[in-house]
Amino acid sequence: MQAFKNPVGLVNMAEKRDLVSIADLTAAENRLIIQRAREMKSDSSPRPLAGKSVALLFEKPSLRTRVSFDVAIHELGGHPIYLGPEEVGLGTRETAYDVAKVLSGYVDCIIARVYSHDQLQELAAYASVPVINALSDREHPCQIMADMVTIQEHKGGLEGLKLSFIGDGNNVARSLCLGLPALGASFTIATPRKYERYDLDEESLNLSRQRVKQEEFDSVDVVAVEDPVEAVHQADVVYTDTWISMGEESEAETRRRHFLGYTVNPALMAKANPGALFMHDMPVHYGEEVEEGMLDHPQSVAYDQAHNRLHAQKAILEFLLAGN
Ligand code: NVA
């Protein structure tokens, strides 16, 4: 198979590419996908998925990811096939190895939302078609691509900004940490550090710092703190996610107790830079990680984030599939 030049101007090798982690993309690729997402937002004519089918393999519930991918695939000329939690039984009814091998013979791409990131890595390792992470316990790269588009639209760029994440050092926080600093934005996370389990792991913090170094940014920091007020000092973006992720429902009471004091509200926003954006990947647990009404706060861009999922994912699909 010949190398091809895809519409975002990068030469993809014949080897298939996956998007399992946001760090699977170089900073240059990441920038070009953001640019392409913005172009595709105003030009709905490209149909690089014409004649292609895409499996949407979901182990967990979904509103934004499922609908935006379904619409994106349809608008790009492709055929989406949704496989819900009852249908496949990834790792129980069928091994990830077999699912990867079988689906590769039917579809051109596998989009998977899984409980365990290991299952996703296994799918990617054995599928001969691109695998896209639609949320795992470790990462949420498609969300972060949409977030980058949203920040770019509202702030004109990412370089030189500071994003502060308040809450659980989970999948969303990890993808933000791995993605944004490589594009020139500082990242601070505030977690209740006495309970170490909510910390973002050192490995991710260090990988992010390594990517900053590679991109030769001198003044980009990647920092973990305890105090939300300290975290939002000089922040241009304040971001939060649920304290109780899908699959952690049995820990709800404990988590609510441990995260007391980490609610994002107008008072905390007032401690960030004037005009700082408020962001949330949704779904929202009002009265927990945010106060009621926070998504309609004048500085909130949470609904724009949700809408940009469509455009960011179109650009991701085009990048991974066009020419294949
Ligand atoms: N951290 C959340 C993200 C939901 C999109 C979860 O894993 O449930």
Short mmCIF file of C-alpha atoms and ligand atoms in Angstrom, two decimals:
data_model
loop_
_atom_site.label_atom_id
_atom_site.label_comp_id
_atom_site.label_asym_id
_atom_site.label_seq_id
_atom_site.Cartn_x
_atom_site.Cartn_y
_atom_site.Cartn_z
CA MET A 1 0.00 0.00 0.00
CA GLN A 2 1.27 3.46 -0.83
CA ALA A 3 1.69 6.29 1.67
CA PHE A 4 -0.96 8.93 1.10
CA LYS A 5 -1.41 12.58 1.82
CA ASN A 6 -4.54 13.11 3.83
CA PRO A 7 -6.68 16.27 3.77
CA VAL A 8 -5.02 17.75 6.86
CA GLY A 9 -1.78 17.79 4.91
CA LEU A 10 0.10 15.10 6.79
CA VAL A 11 1.62 12.05 5.25
CA ASN A 12 0.20 8.96 6.89
CA MET A 13 2.16 5.79 6.51
CA ALA A 14 0.46 2.71 5.18
CA GLU A 15 0.32 1.44 8.77
CA LYS A 16 -3.02 2.09 10.45
CA ARG A 17 -3.22 4.67 13.20
CA ASP A 18 -5.28 4.52 16.40
CA LEU A 19 -6.44 7.20 18.80
CA VAL A 20 -6.28 5.39 22.12
CA SER A 21 -4.47 8.17 23.99
CA ILE A 22 -4.33 11.85 23.10
CA ALA A 23 -0.55 11.34 23.25
CA ASP A 24 -0.84 9.10 20.16
CA LEU A 25 -0.92 12.36 18.22
CA THR A 26 2.08 14.63 17.85
CA ALA A 27 1.51 18.28 18.71
CA ALA A 28 1.64 19.12 14.98
CA GLU A 29 -1.00 16.50 14.14
CA ASN A 30 -3.11 17.72 17.02
CA ARG A 31 -2.98 21.33 15.77
CA LEU A 32 -3.92 20.30 12.26
CA ILE A 33 -6.90 18.25 13.45
CA ILE A 34 -8.12 21.29 15.45
CA GLN A 35 -7.77 23.46 12.36
CA ARG A 36 -9.55 20.89 10.21
CA ALA A 37 -12.39 20.60 12.78
CA ARG A 38 -12.91 24.35 12.55
CA GLU A 39 -12.94 24.21 8.76
CA MET A 40 -15.38 21.30 8.72
CA LYS A 41 -17.68 23.21 11.05
CA SER A 42 -18.42 25.67 8.26
CA ASP A 43 -18.01 23.30 5.32
CA SER A 44 -20.10 20.16 5.48
CA SER A 45 -19.22 18.94 1.97
CA PRO A 46 -16.30 16.50 2.61
CA ARG A 47 -17.42 12.86 2.51
CA PRO A 48 -14.22 10.91 3.14
CA LEU A 49 -16.19 8.03 4.70
CA ALA A 50 -18.28 7.31 1.60
CA GLY A 51 -18.65 3.54 1.31
CA LYS A 52 -17.12 2.95 4.75
CA SER A 53 -18.69 1.41 7.85
CA VAL A 54 -17.79 2.18 11.45
CA ALA A 55 -18.60 0.10 14.54
CA LEU A 56 -19.56 1.96 17.71
CA LEU A 57 -18.88 -0.52 20.49
CA PHE A 58 -20.22 0.82 23.79
CA GLU A 59 -19.90 -0.86 27.20
CA LYS A 60 -21.21 2.21 29.06
CA PRO A 61 -24.05 4.69 28.57
CA SER A 62 -23.50 7.73 26.34
CA LEU A 63 -25.33 10.77 25.03
CA ARG A 64 -22.78 13.14 23.47
CA THR A 65 -20.25 10.59 22.25
CA ARG A 66 -22.74 8.24 20.70
CA VAL A 67 -24.92 10.84 19.00
CA SER A 68 -22.05 13.04 17.79
CA PHE A 69 -20.16 10.06 16.32
CA ASP A 70 -23.30 8.68 14.69
CA VAL A 71 -24.07 12.06 13.08
CA ALA A 72 -20.40 12.65 12.17
CA ILE A 73 -20.13 9.29 10.39
CA HIS A 74 -23.43 9.88 8.59
CA GLU A 75 -22.45 13.41 7.49
CA LEU A 76 -19.08 12.16 6.23
CA GLY A 77 -20.89 9.64 4.03
CA GLY A 78 -20.27 6.54 6.16
CA HIS A 79 -22.45 3.94 7.86
CA PRO A 80 -22.42 3.74 11.70
CA ILE A 81 -23.26 0.44 13.44
CA TYR A 82 -24.04 0.76 17.15
CA LEU A 83 -23.29 -2.20 19.41
CA GLY A 84 -24.58 -1.68 22.94
CA PRO A 85 -23.52 -3.23 26.25
CA GLU A 86 -25.88 -6.20 25.86
CA GLU A 87 -24.63 -7.18 22.42
CA VAL A 88 -20.93 -7.94 22.45
CA GLY A 89 -19.81 -8.70 26.00
CA LEU A 90 -16.24 -7.53 25.47
CA GLY A 91 -13.92 -9.64 27.61
CA THR A 92 -16.80 -11.77 28.94
CA ARG A 93 -18.81 -13.22 26.05
CA GLU A 94 -15.98 -12.65 23.56
CA THR A 95 -12.30 -11.81 23.99
CA ALA A 96 -11.09 -8.41 22.79
CA TYR A 97 -8.76 -10.36 20.48
CA ASP A 98 -11.66 -12.13 18.73
CA VAL A 99 -13.80 -8.98 18.60
CA ALA A 100 -10.91 -7.08 16.99
CA LYS A 101 -10.23 -9.82 14.44
CA VAL A 102 -13.89 -10.28 13.49
CA LEU A 103 -14.88 -6.60 13.28
CA SER A 104 -11.77 -5.81 11.19
CA GLY A 105 -13.28 -7.96 8.43
CA TYR A 106 -16.55 -5.98 8.37
CA VAL A 107 -15.83 -2.35 9.23
CA ASP A 108 -13.24 0.33 8.47
CA CYS A 109 -12.93 1.67 12.02
CA ILE A 110 -13.84 0.63 15.57
CA ILE A 111 -14.91 3.29 18.05
CA ALA A 112 -15.04 1.83 21.54
CA ARG A 113 -16.20 3.02 24.97
CA VAL A 114 -14.90 0.56 27.55
CA TYR A 115 -14.49 0.17 31.29
CA SER A 116 -10.93 -1.04 31.09
CA HIS A 117 -8.28 0.75 29.05
CA ASP A 118 -6.48 -2.61 28.70
CA GLN A 119 -9.38 -3.93 26.62
CA LEU A 120 -9.05 -0.94 24.33
CA GLN A 121 -5.32 -1.47 23.94
CA GLU A 122 -5.98 -5.07 23.11
CA LEU A 123 -8.57 -4.10 20.51
CA ALA A 124 -6.10 -1.64 18.97
CA ALA A 125 -3.29 -4.19 18.99
CA TYR A 126 -5.27 -6.87 17.14
CA ALA A 127 -7.60 -4.86 14.88
CA SER A 128 -6.28 -4.17 11.41
CA VAL A 129 -8.48 -1.05 11.24
CA PRO A 130 -8.10 2.16 13.30
CA VAL A 131 -9.44 2.04 16.87
CA ILE A 132 -10.72 5.22 18.53
CA ASN A 133 -11.08 5.61 22.29
CA ALA A 134 -14.59 6.88 23.03
CA LEU A 135 -13.80 6.89 26.81
CA SER A 136 -11.96 4.41 28.96
CA ASP A 137 -11.01 4.46 32.63
CA ARG A 138 -7.75 6.18 31.63
CA GLU A 139 -8.53 8.64 28.87
CA HIS A 140 -11.09 10.58 26.86
CA PRO A 141 -9.14 11.91 23.86
CA CYS A 142 -12.14 12.79 21.65
CA GLN A 143 -13.53 15.04 24.39
CA ILE A 144 -10.21 16.80 24.72
CA MET A 145 -9.98 17.41 20.96
CA ALA A 146 -13.38 19.14 21.14
CA ASP A 147 -12.20 21.10 24.19
CA MET A 148 -9.17 22.34 22.29
CA VAL A 149 -11.39 23.48 19.42
CA THR A 150 -13.62 25.29 21.94
CA ILE A 151 -10.72 27.03 23.70
CA GLN A 152 -9.25 28.06 20.37
CA GLU A 153 -12.61 29.56 19.32
CA HIS A 154 -13.04 31.52 22.53
CA LYS A 155 -9.45 32.48 23.31
CA GLY A 156 -7.91 32.58 19.83
CA GLY A 157 -5.33 29.89 20.63
CA LEU A 158 -3.92 27.65 23.33
CA GLU A 159 -0.35 28.83 23.66
CA GLY A 160 0.39 30.82 26.81
CA LEU A 161 -2.90 29.93 28.52
CA LYS A 162 -3.34 28.17 31.85
CA LEU A 163 -6.01 25.51 32.37
CA SER A 164 -6.87 24.51 35.94
CA PHE A 165 -8.68 21.25 36.55
CA ILE A 166 -10.57 20.91 39.85
CA GLY A 167 -11.61 17.41 40.94
CA ASP A 168 -10.83 13.79 40.21
CA GLY A 169 -7.54 12.97 38.48
CA ASN A 170 -9.38 10.61 36.19
CA ASN A 171 -9.75 9.97 32.44
CA VAL A 172 -10.71 13.52 31.44
CA ALA A 173 -8.04 15.14 33.61
CA ARG A 174 -5.39 12.75 32.25
CA SER A 175 -6.19 13.48 28.61
CA LEU A 176 -6.18 17.24 29.29
CA CYS A 177 -2.83 16.87 31.03
CA LEU A 178 -1.32 14.88 28.16
CA GLY A 179 -2.82 17.03 25.42
CA LEU A 180 -2.79 20.70 26.34
CA PRO A 181 0.75 21.34 27.60
CA ALA A 182 2.20 19.88 24.37
CA LEU A 183 0.32 22.69 22.60
CA GLY A 184 1.74 25.36 24.90
CA ALA A 185 -0.88 25.63 27.67
CA SER A 186 0.02 25.17 31.34
CA PHE A 187 -1.97 22.61 33.31
CA THR A 188 -2.68 22.61 37.06
CA ILE A 189 -4.78 20.00 38.82
CA ALA A 190 -6.26 20.35 42.31
CA THR A 191 -7.26 17.11 44.05
CA PRO A 192 -7.80 16.25 47.76
CA ARG A 193 -4.25 14.95 48.01
CA LYS A 194 -4.51 13.29 51.41
CA TYR A 195 -6.58 10.65 49.62
CA GLU A 196 -3.89 9.71 47.10
CA ARG A 197 -6.32 7.76 44.95
CA TYR A 198 -7.61 10.91 43.26
CA ASP A 199 -4.14 12.16 42.25
CA LEU A 200 -3.15 12.11 38.64
CA ASP A 201 -0.39 9.50 38.41
CA GLU A 202 3.22 10.71 38.27
CA GLU A 203 3.75 8.82 35.03
CA SER A 204 1.13 10.93 33.23
CA LEU A 205 2.44 14.18 34.74
CA ASN A 206 5.95 13.26 33.64
CA LEU A 207 4.91 12.18 30.16
CA SER A 208 3.16 15.52 29.76
CA ARG A 209 6.33 17.37 30.91
CA GLN A 210 8.36 15.33 28.46
CA ARG A 211 6.05 16.36 25.61
CA VAL A 212 6.42 20.02 26.66
CA LYS A 213 10.19 19.63 26.49
CA GLN A 214 10.01 18.03 23.04
CA GLU A 215 7.98 20.98 21.81
CA GLU A 216 10.56 23.35 23.38
CA PHE A 217 8.12 25.39 25.47
CA ASP A 218 10.05 27.12 28.27
CA SER A 219 7.24 28.51 30.37
CA VAL A 220 4.66 25.72 30.30
CA ASP A 221 4.05 24.16 33.72
CA VAL A 222 2.39 20.88 34.67
CA VAL A 223 1.53 21.06 38.36
CA ALA A 224 -0.50 19.13 40.96
CA VAL A 225 -1.79 20.96 44.06
CA GLU A 226 -4.36 20.46 46.81
CA ASP A 227 -6.09 23.82 47.07
CA PRO A 228 -8.66 24.74 44.38
CA VAL A 229 -8.20 28.46 45.07
CA GLU A 230 -4.43 28.15 44.58
CA ALA A 231 -5.07 26.15 41.40
CA VAL A 232 -7.31 28.72 39.72
CA HIS A 233 -4.94 31.65 40.39
CA GLN A 234 -4.21 33.20 36.96
CA ALA A 235 -6.22 30.49 35.21
CA ASP A 236 -7.70 31.21 31.77
CA VAL A 237 -9.80 28.05 31.87
CA VAL A 238 -11.38 26.33 34.89
CA TYR A 239 -12.42 22.76 34.12
CA THR A 240 -14.19 20.11 36.15
CA ASP A 241 -15.63 16.61 35.70
CA THR A 242 -17.87 14.42 37.82
CA TRP A 243 -16.47 13.07 41.10
CA ILE A 244 -18.27 9.79 40.41
CA SER A 245 -17.37 8.38 37.04
CA MET A 246 -19.31 5.59 35.33
CA GLY A 247 -18.51 2.35 37.13
CA GLU A 248 -17.76 4.11 40.46
CA GLU A 249 -21.37 4.45 41.60
CA SER A 250 -20.83 2.21 44.65
CA GLU A 251 -18.26 4.74 45.96
CA ALA A 252 -20.61 7.70 45.54
CA GLU A 253 -21.04 8.56 49.23
CA THR A 254 -17.34 8.31 50.05
CA ARG A 255 -16.37 10.36 47.04
CA ARG A 256 -18.90 13.10 47.84
CA ARG A 257 -17.33 13.36 51.30
CA HIS A 258 -13.74 13.35 50.04
CA PHE A 259 -14.39 16.04 47.42
CA LEU A 260 -16.14 18.48 49.79
CA GLY A 261 -14.71 21.93 49.03
CA TYR A 262 -13.98 21.12 45.38
CA THR A 263 -17.25 22.44 43.96
CA VAL A 264 -16.79 24.93 41.12
CA ASN A 265 -19.04 27.94 41.64
CA PRO A 266 -19.11 31.65 40.70
CA ALA A 267 -16.99 32.50 43.77
CA LEU A 268 -14.19 30.18 42.59
CA MET A 269 -14.49 31.50 39.01
CA ALA A 270 -14.00 35.03 40.40
CA LYS A 271 -10.53 33.97 41.65
CA ALA A 272 -9.41 33.00 38.13
CA ASN A 273 -8.37 35.50 35.45
CA PRO A 274 -11.13 37.87 34.30
CA GLY A 275 -12.95 36.28 31.38
CA ALA A 276 -11.70 32.78 32.25
CA LEU A 277 -13.75 30.04 30.60
CA PHE A 278 -15.66 27.49 32.64
CA MET A 279 -15.62 24.01 31.07
CA HIS A 280 -17.23 20.66 31.86
CA ASP A 281 -17.28 17.50 29.72
CA MET A 282 -20.75 16.44 31.05
CA PRO A 283 -22.79 14.64 32.32
CA VAL A 284 -23.07 17.04 35.26
CA HIS A 285 -23.90 16.13 38.85
CA TYR A 286 -25.38 19.45 39.96
CA GLY A 287 -24.73 20.27 43.59
CA GLU A 288 -21.53 18.17 43.55
CA GLU A 289 -18.64 19.19 41.26
CA VAL A 290 -20.62 22.30 40.22
CA GLU A 291 -23.27 24.48 41.73
CA GLU A 292 -26.73 24.45 40.17
CA GLY A 293 -26.85 26.83 37.19
CA MET A 294 -23.09 26.76 36.57
CA LEU A 295 -23.44 25.62 32.94
CA ASP A 296 -25.40 28.80 32.21
CA HIS A 297 -22.81 30.99 33.95
CA PRO A 298 -21.76 33.82 31.57
CA GLN A 299 -18.25 32.32 31.41
CA SER A 300 -19.43 28.76 30.73
CA VAL A 301 -18.70 27.24 27.34
CA ALA A 302 -19.83 23.73 28.32
CA TYR A 303 -22.55 23.46 25.69
CA ASP A 304 -20.11 24.65 23.00
CA GLN A 305 -17.77 21.86 24.10
CA ALA A 306 -20.58 19.35 23.68
CA HIS A 307 -21.46 20.69 20.22
CA ASN A 308 -17.83 20.73 19.11
CA ARG A 309 -17.63 16.97 19.70
CA LEU A 310 -19.28 16.59 16.29
CA HIS A 311 -16.73 18.70 14.43
CA ALA A 312 -13.67 17.43 16.29
CA GLN A 313 -14.69 13.81 15.68
CA LYS A 314 -15.28 14.47 12.00
CA ALA A 315 -11.71 15.74 11.77
CA ILE A 316 -10.42 12.73 13.74
CA LEU A 317 -12.26 10.30 11.45
CA GLU A 318 -10.99 12.08 8.36
CA PHE A 319 -7.44 12.03 9.72
CA LEU A 320 -7.51 8.31 10.53
CA LEU A 321 -9.58 7.06 7.61
CA ALA A 322 -9.26 9.30 4.57
CA GLY A 323 -7.25 7.55 1.89
CA ASN A 324 -7.43 4.15 3.58
N1 NVA B 1 -15.13 10.89 34.07
C1 NVA B 1 -16.42 10.66 33.46
C2 NVA B 1 -16.45 11.20 32.06
C3 NVA B 1 -17.78 11.09 31.38
C4 NVA B 1 -17.79 11.56 29.96
C5 NVA B 1 -16.67 9.16 33.43
O1 NVA B 1 -15.75 8.39 33.19
O2 NVA B 1 -17.81 8.75 33.69
#
